Structures are given as C-alpha cells and as structure tokens.
Short mmCIF file of C-alpha atoms in Angstrom, two decimals:
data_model
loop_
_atom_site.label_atom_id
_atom_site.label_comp_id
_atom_site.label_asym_id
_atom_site.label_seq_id
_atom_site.Cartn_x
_atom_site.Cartn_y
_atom_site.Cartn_z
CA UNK A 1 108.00 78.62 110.46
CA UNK A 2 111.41 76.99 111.37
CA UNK A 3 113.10 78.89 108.62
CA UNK A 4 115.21 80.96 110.04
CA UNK A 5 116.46 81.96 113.07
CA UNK A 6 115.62 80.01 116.03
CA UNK A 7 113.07 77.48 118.16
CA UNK A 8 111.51 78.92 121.02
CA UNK A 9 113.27 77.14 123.27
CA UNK A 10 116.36 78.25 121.94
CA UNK A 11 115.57 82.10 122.42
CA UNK A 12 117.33 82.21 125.56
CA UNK A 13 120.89 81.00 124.20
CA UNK A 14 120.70 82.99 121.33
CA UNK A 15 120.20 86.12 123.15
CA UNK A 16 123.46 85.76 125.69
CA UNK A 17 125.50 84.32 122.46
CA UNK A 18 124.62 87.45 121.12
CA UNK A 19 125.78 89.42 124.29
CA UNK A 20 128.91 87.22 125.08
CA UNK A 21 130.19 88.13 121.18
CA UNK A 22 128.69 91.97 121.74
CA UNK A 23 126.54 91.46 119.22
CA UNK A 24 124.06 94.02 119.08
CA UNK A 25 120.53 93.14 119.61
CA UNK A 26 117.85 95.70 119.19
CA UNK A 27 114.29 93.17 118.86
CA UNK A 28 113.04 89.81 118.62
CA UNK A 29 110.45 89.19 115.58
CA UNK A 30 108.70 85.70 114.03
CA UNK A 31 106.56 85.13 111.20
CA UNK A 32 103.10 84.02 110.96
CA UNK A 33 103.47 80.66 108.39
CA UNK A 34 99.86 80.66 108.04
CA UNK A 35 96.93 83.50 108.99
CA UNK A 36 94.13 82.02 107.02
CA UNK A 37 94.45 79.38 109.79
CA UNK A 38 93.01 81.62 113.02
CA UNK A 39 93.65 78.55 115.54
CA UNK A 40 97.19 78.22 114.40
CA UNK A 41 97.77 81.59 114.18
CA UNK A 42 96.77 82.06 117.71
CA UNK A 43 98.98 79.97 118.94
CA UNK A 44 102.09 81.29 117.52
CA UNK A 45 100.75 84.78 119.13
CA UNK A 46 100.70 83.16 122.64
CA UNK A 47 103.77 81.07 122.29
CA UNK A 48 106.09 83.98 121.03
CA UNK A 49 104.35 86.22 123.65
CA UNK A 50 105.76 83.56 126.40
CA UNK A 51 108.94 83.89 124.43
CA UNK A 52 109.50 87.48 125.21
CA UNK A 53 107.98 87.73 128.46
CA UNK A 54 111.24 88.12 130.49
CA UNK A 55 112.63 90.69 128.17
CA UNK A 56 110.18 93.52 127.60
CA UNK A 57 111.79 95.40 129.66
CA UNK A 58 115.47 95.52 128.42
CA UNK A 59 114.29 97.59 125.77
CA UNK A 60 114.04 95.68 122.61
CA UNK A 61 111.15 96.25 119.80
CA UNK A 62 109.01 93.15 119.05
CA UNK A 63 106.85 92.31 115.87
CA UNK A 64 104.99 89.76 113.88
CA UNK A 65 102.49 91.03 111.60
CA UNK A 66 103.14 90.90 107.50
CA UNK A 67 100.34 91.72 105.49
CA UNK A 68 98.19 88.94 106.03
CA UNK A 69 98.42 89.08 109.52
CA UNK A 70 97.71 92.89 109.50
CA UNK A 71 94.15 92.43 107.30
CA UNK A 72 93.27 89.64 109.75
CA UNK A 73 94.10 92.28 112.96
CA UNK A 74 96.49 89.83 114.53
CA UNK A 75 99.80 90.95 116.29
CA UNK A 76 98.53 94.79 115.32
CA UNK A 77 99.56 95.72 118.98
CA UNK A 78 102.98 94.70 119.02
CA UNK A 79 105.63 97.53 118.14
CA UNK A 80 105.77 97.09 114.68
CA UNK A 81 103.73 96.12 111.77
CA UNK A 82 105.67 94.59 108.32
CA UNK A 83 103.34 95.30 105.46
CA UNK A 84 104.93 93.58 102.31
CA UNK A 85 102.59 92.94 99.26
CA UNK A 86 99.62 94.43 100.46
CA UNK A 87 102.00 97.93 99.73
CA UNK A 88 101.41 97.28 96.30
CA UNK A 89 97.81 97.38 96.58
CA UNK A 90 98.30 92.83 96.38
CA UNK A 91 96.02 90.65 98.39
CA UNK A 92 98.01 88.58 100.71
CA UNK A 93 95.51 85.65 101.51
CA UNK A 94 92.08 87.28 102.79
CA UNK A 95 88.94 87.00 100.71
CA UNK A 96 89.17 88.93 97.18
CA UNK A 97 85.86 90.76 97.57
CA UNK A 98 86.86 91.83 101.08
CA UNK A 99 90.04 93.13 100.12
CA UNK A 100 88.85 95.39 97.24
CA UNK A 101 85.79 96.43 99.90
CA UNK A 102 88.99 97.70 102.24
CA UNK A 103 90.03 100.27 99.53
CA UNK A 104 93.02 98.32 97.78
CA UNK A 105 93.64 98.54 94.41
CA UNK A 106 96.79 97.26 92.22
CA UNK A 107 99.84 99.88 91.91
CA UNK A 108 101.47 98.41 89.06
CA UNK A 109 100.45 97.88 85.20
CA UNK A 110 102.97 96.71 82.23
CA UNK A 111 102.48 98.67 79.31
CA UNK A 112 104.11 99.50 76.04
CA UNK A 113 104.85 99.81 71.98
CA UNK A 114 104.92 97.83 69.70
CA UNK A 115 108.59 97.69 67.96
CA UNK A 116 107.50 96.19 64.27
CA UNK A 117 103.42 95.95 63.29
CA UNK A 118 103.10 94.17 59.79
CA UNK A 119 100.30 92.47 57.77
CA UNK A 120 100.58 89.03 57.64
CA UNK A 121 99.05 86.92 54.40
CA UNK A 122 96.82 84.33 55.04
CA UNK A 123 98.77 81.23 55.65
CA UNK A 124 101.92 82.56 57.26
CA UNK A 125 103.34 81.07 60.38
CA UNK A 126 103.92 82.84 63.33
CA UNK A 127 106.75 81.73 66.50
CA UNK A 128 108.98 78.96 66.97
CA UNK A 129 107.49 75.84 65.82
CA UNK A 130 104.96 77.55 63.56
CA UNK A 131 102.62 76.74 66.14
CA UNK A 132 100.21 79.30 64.71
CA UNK A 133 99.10 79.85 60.95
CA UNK A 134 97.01 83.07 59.84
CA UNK A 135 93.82 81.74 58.34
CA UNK A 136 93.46 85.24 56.80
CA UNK A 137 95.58 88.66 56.54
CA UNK A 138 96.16 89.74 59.96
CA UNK A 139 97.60 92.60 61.53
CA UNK A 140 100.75 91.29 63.79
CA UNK A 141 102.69 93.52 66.70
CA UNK A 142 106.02 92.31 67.90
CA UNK A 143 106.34 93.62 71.93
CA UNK A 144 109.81 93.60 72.86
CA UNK A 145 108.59 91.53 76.50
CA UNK A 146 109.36 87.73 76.47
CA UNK A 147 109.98 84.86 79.13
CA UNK A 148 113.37 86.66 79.94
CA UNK A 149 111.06 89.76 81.44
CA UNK A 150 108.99 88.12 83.34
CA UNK A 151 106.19 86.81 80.75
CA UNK A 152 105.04 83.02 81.18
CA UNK A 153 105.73 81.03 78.25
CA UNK A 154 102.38 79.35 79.65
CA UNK A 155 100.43 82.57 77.99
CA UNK A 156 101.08 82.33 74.17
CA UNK A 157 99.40 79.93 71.95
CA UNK A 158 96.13 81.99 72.35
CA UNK A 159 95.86 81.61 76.16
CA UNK A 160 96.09 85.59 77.02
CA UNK A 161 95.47 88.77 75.14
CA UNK A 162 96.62 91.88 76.01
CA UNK A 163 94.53 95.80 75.73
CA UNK A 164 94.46 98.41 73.13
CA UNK A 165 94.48 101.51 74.90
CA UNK A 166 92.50 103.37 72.31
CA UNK A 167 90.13 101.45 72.03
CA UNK A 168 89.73 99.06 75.07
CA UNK A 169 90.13 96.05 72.34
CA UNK A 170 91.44 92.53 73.65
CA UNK A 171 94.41 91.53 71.57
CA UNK A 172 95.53 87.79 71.61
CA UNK A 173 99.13 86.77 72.09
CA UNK A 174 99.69 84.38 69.29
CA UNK A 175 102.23 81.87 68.92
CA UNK A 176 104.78 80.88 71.36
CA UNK A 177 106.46 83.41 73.99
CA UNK A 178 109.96 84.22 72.51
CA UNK A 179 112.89 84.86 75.49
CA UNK A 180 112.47 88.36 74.31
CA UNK A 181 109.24 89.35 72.31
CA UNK A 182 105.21 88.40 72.08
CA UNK A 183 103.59 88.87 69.10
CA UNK A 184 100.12 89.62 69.00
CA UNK A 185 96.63 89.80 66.76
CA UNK A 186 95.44 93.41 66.26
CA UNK A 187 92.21 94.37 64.75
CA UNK A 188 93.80 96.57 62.07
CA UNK A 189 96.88 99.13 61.51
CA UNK A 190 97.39 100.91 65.04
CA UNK A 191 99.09 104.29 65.42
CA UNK A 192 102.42 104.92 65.32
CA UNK A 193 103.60 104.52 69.19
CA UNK A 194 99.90 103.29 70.02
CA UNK A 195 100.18 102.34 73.58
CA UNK A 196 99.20 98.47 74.82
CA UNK A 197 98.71 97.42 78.39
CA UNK A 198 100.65 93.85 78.97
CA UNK A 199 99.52 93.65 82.76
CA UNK A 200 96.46 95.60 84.01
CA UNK A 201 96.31 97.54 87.77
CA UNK A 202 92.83 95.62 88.65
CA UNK A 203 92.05 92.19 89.43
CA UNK A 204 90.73 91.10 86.02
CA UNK A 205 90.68 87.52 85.95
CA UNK A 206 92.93 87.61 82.83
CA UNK A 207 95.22 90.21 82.48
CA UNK A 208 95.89 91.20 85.81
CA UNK A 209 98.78 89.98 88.10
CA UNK A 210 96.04 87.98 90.55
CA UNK A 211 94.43 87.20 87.09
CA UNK A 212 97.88 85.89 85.96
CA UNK A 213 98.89 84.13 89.26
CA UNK A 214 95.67 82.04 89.27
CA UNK A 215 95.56 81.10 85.67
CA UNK A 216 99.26 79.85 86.25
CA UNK A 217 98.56 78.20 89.93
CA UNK A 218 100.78 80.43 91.45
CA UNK A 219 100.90 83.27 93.61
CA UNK A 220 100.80 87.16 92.79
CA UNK A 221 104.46 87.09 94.12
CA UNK A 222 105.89 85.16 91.78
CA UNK A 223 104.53 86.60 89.35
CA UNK A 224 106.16 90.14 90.39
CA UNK A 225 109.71 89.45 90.92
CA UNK A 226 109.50 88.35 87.54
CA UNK A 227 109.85 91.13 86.24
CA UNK A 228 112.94 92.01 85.01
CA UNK A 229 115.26 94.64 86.10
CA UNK A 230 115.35 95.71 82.38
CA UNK A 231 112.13 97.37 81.81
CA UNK A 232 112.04 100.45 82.93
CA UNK A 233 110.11 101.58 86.35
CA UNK A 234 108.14 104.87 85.55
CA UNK A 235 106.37 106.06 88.65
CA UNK A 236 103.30 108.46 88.56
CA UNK A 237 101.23 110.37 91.11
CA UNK A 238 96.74 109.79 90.37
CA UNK A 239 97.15 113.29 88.79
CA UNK A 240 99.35 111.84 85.89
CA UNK A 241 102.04 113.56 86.86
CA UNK A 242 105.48 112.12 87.08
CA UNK A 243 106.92 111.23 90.04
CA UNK A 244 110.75 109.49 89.07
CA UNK A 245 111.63 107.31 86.54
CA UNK A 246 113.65 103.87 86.86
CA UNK A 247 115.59 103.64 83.30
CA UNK A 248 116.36 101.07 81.24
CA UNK A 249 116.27 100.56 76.89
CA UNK A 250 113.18 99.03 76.51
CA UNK A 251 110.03 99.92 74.35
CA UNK A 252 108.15 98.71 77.74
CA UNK A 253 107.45 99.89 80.67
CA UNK A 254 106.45 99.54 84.28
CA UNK A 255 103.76 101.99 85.57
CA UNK A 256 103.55 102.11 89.60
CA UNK A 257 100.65 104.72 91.24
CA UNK A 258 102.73 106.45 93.99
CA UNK A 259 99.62 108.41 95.36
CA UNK A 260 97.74 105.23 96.10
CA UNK A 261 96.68 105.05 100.05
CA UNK A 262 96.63 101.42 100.06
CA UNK A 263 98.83 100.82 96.91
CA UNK A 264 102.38 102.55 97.62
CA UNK A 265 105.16 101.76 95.49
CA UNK A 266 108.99 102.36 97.19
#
C-alpha cells in the first residue's frame, strides 16, 4: 500500500536494524490495498510470499488477510487472519447479496427517546434558518443526537426519517441537523419514553449504516467512528438479555448483538 512500514526490497534492512537495536521482532504482515481487484491482489500474495521466503524458519508469524481478503479466500492459509468490519456483521467490498447469503447481519442499531415532543401550529418554523414551516399542526420530537454524535448534517431537510418502534412508522427528520439534537415529524402524541430507532441493524437502503454510507458517498466506516464516545454502548445477547453496558448521559443509545456468529461486537 506504501503506507506504512516498508518496500519489499527494504525487508531485509529492516529486519537486522531491528536485531542490531534488539528490537524484538515476532512477524512480518502487509495489507491487501485492493481485493476486489483479483489480478492485483495476486500479486501482492506472490511478492510478499518471496519476501518471507528466507525467514519462515526463524520463527516469526506471517499474515495478510482483513476482511475483504478473508470473504474473497485470499491469504486464508497464512498464520493469521485480521477480520476488522466484517466483525460487526459490515460488508467490506464483496457483492451485497452475497454477503447477506454468507449469514452476516449488522450488530449495531442507534436508538432512543425523545427529550421534548410538542404540537406545533400550522405555520411555525422549525431549525436554524427556518428552513422548514409546518403547513398544519404537527407533532414534533426533539432527539438529543446531532452532527456532534455522529449524525450527517447531509440528512435533515427531509432527506432521512427515522422508525417508530410501536408501530413500524417512518418519521422524517425535519429541518436542519443541530450539533446536538434532530427534530422530527410524528404521526401523533407518542408514549411517554416511546422508543425510536436512529440507525437500523439491516441493510435498508435508508436508515441503515450501508444505507447511510451510500446515500452520503461514503463508506460504512466512516460512518461508524462517527459515533461519538458520548452515547452510551448497551450490549445485548439474541435472547434480550444484557450483556454490559458502556455509560454515558444521553437519552440515546447504542445497541450491539453480542451473540451474533458473524456480527461480534468487542
């Protein structure tokens, strides 16, 4: 990738610098730049297996595969595997239908409470800039989750909706993302302490972090560090039963699936 560490002509130096300063050295590792390219991706197999043919015998580990790579079957023999996003049930590059057809599903969803709800009259203005008037009494939820959390200002103005629980209802973000709070368009009066889901653990083409990533022409990753350390983590076996919870003072939360084969949250 010629990131980090060194060319492959340059493996030999590296390794007696590291001796002649007793540096320990316990492997030797690279990273695929690009495994939807199979050619390419073959070649930086053979090339780091030439690499570290005069050492496998001095006892050092060797690896290459990330996700990608792993879903693809390429570098799967080598000591160790590196699974990163595809932990969290994410698809790393390979087709979507393929990757759902392996078993993987989304660990993580956003959800949470509203902090105010209030009825807005017809012709009040909602968000910085007023960029959205009520053409009729509307129900209005403030969420306490803004651009500061990890929500794109790109998503107000009518351009995502999040879900009633209750009822499975689409509910559109109106008005501009705040640093700190959405607001959003409910059908009526919800419960007190209804529960909303923000970001949903599935690939809908909306609400969902893939949905989310592609709408913004981005990638899922991006859209997951996001996230701020601030909302609280709360982790949850498939029974519903709770595994640990991450704290923070928020009226949001993150839900990850810990018993997930193919969708493990650490």
């Amino acid at each position: 990738m010629s990131r980090n560490g060194c060319q492959p002509h340059e493996l030999p130096q590296l390794i007696e610098a590291c001796k002649s300063y007793h540096v320990p050295l316990e492997g030797i590792l690279s990273m695929f730049s690009n495994t939807e390219d199979p050619v390419f991706s073959q070649s930086q197999i053979d090339t780091f297996n030439q690499c570290i043919e005069p050492y496998r015998n001095d006892g050092y580990v060797f690896h290459m595969a990330n996700s990608g790579a792993i879903l693809d079957n390429l570098a799967t023999d080598m000591d160790f595997i590196r699974p990163g996003i595809s932990l969290y049930g994410m698809n790393p590059c390979i087709d979507a239908d393929a990757f759902i057809r392996l078993g993987f599903r989304p660990s993580l969803s956003v959800k949470g409470t509203p902090t105010l709800v209030k009825k807005l009259c017809a012709g009040s203005k909602v968000g910085y800039g007023c960029t959205y008037t009520c053409d009729k009494d509307e129900w209005v939820a403030t969420f306490p989750f803004g651009y500061a959390d990890g929500f794109w200002r790109e998503l107000g103005e009518g351009k995502s909706f999040i879900i009633r629980d209750k009822t499975g209802e689409k509910c559109t973000v109106i008005g501009r993302i705040s640093m700190d709070a959405i607001t959003v368009q409910l059908p009526c009066q919800p419960e007190e302490n209804e529960l909303f889901t923000i970001i949903t653990a599935d690939f809908n083409p909306r609400t969902s972090v893939t949905g989310i990533a592609k709408g913004l022409g981005t990638i899922e990753h991006e859209v997951l560090i996001r996230l701020s350390d601030r909302l609280p983590r709360l982790y949850l076996y498939n029974s519903g039963k709770v595994h640990s919870i991450q704290c923070a003072f928020s009226n949001m939360y993150i839900e990850m699936d810990c018993d997930s084969a193919n969708g493990v949250a650490h």
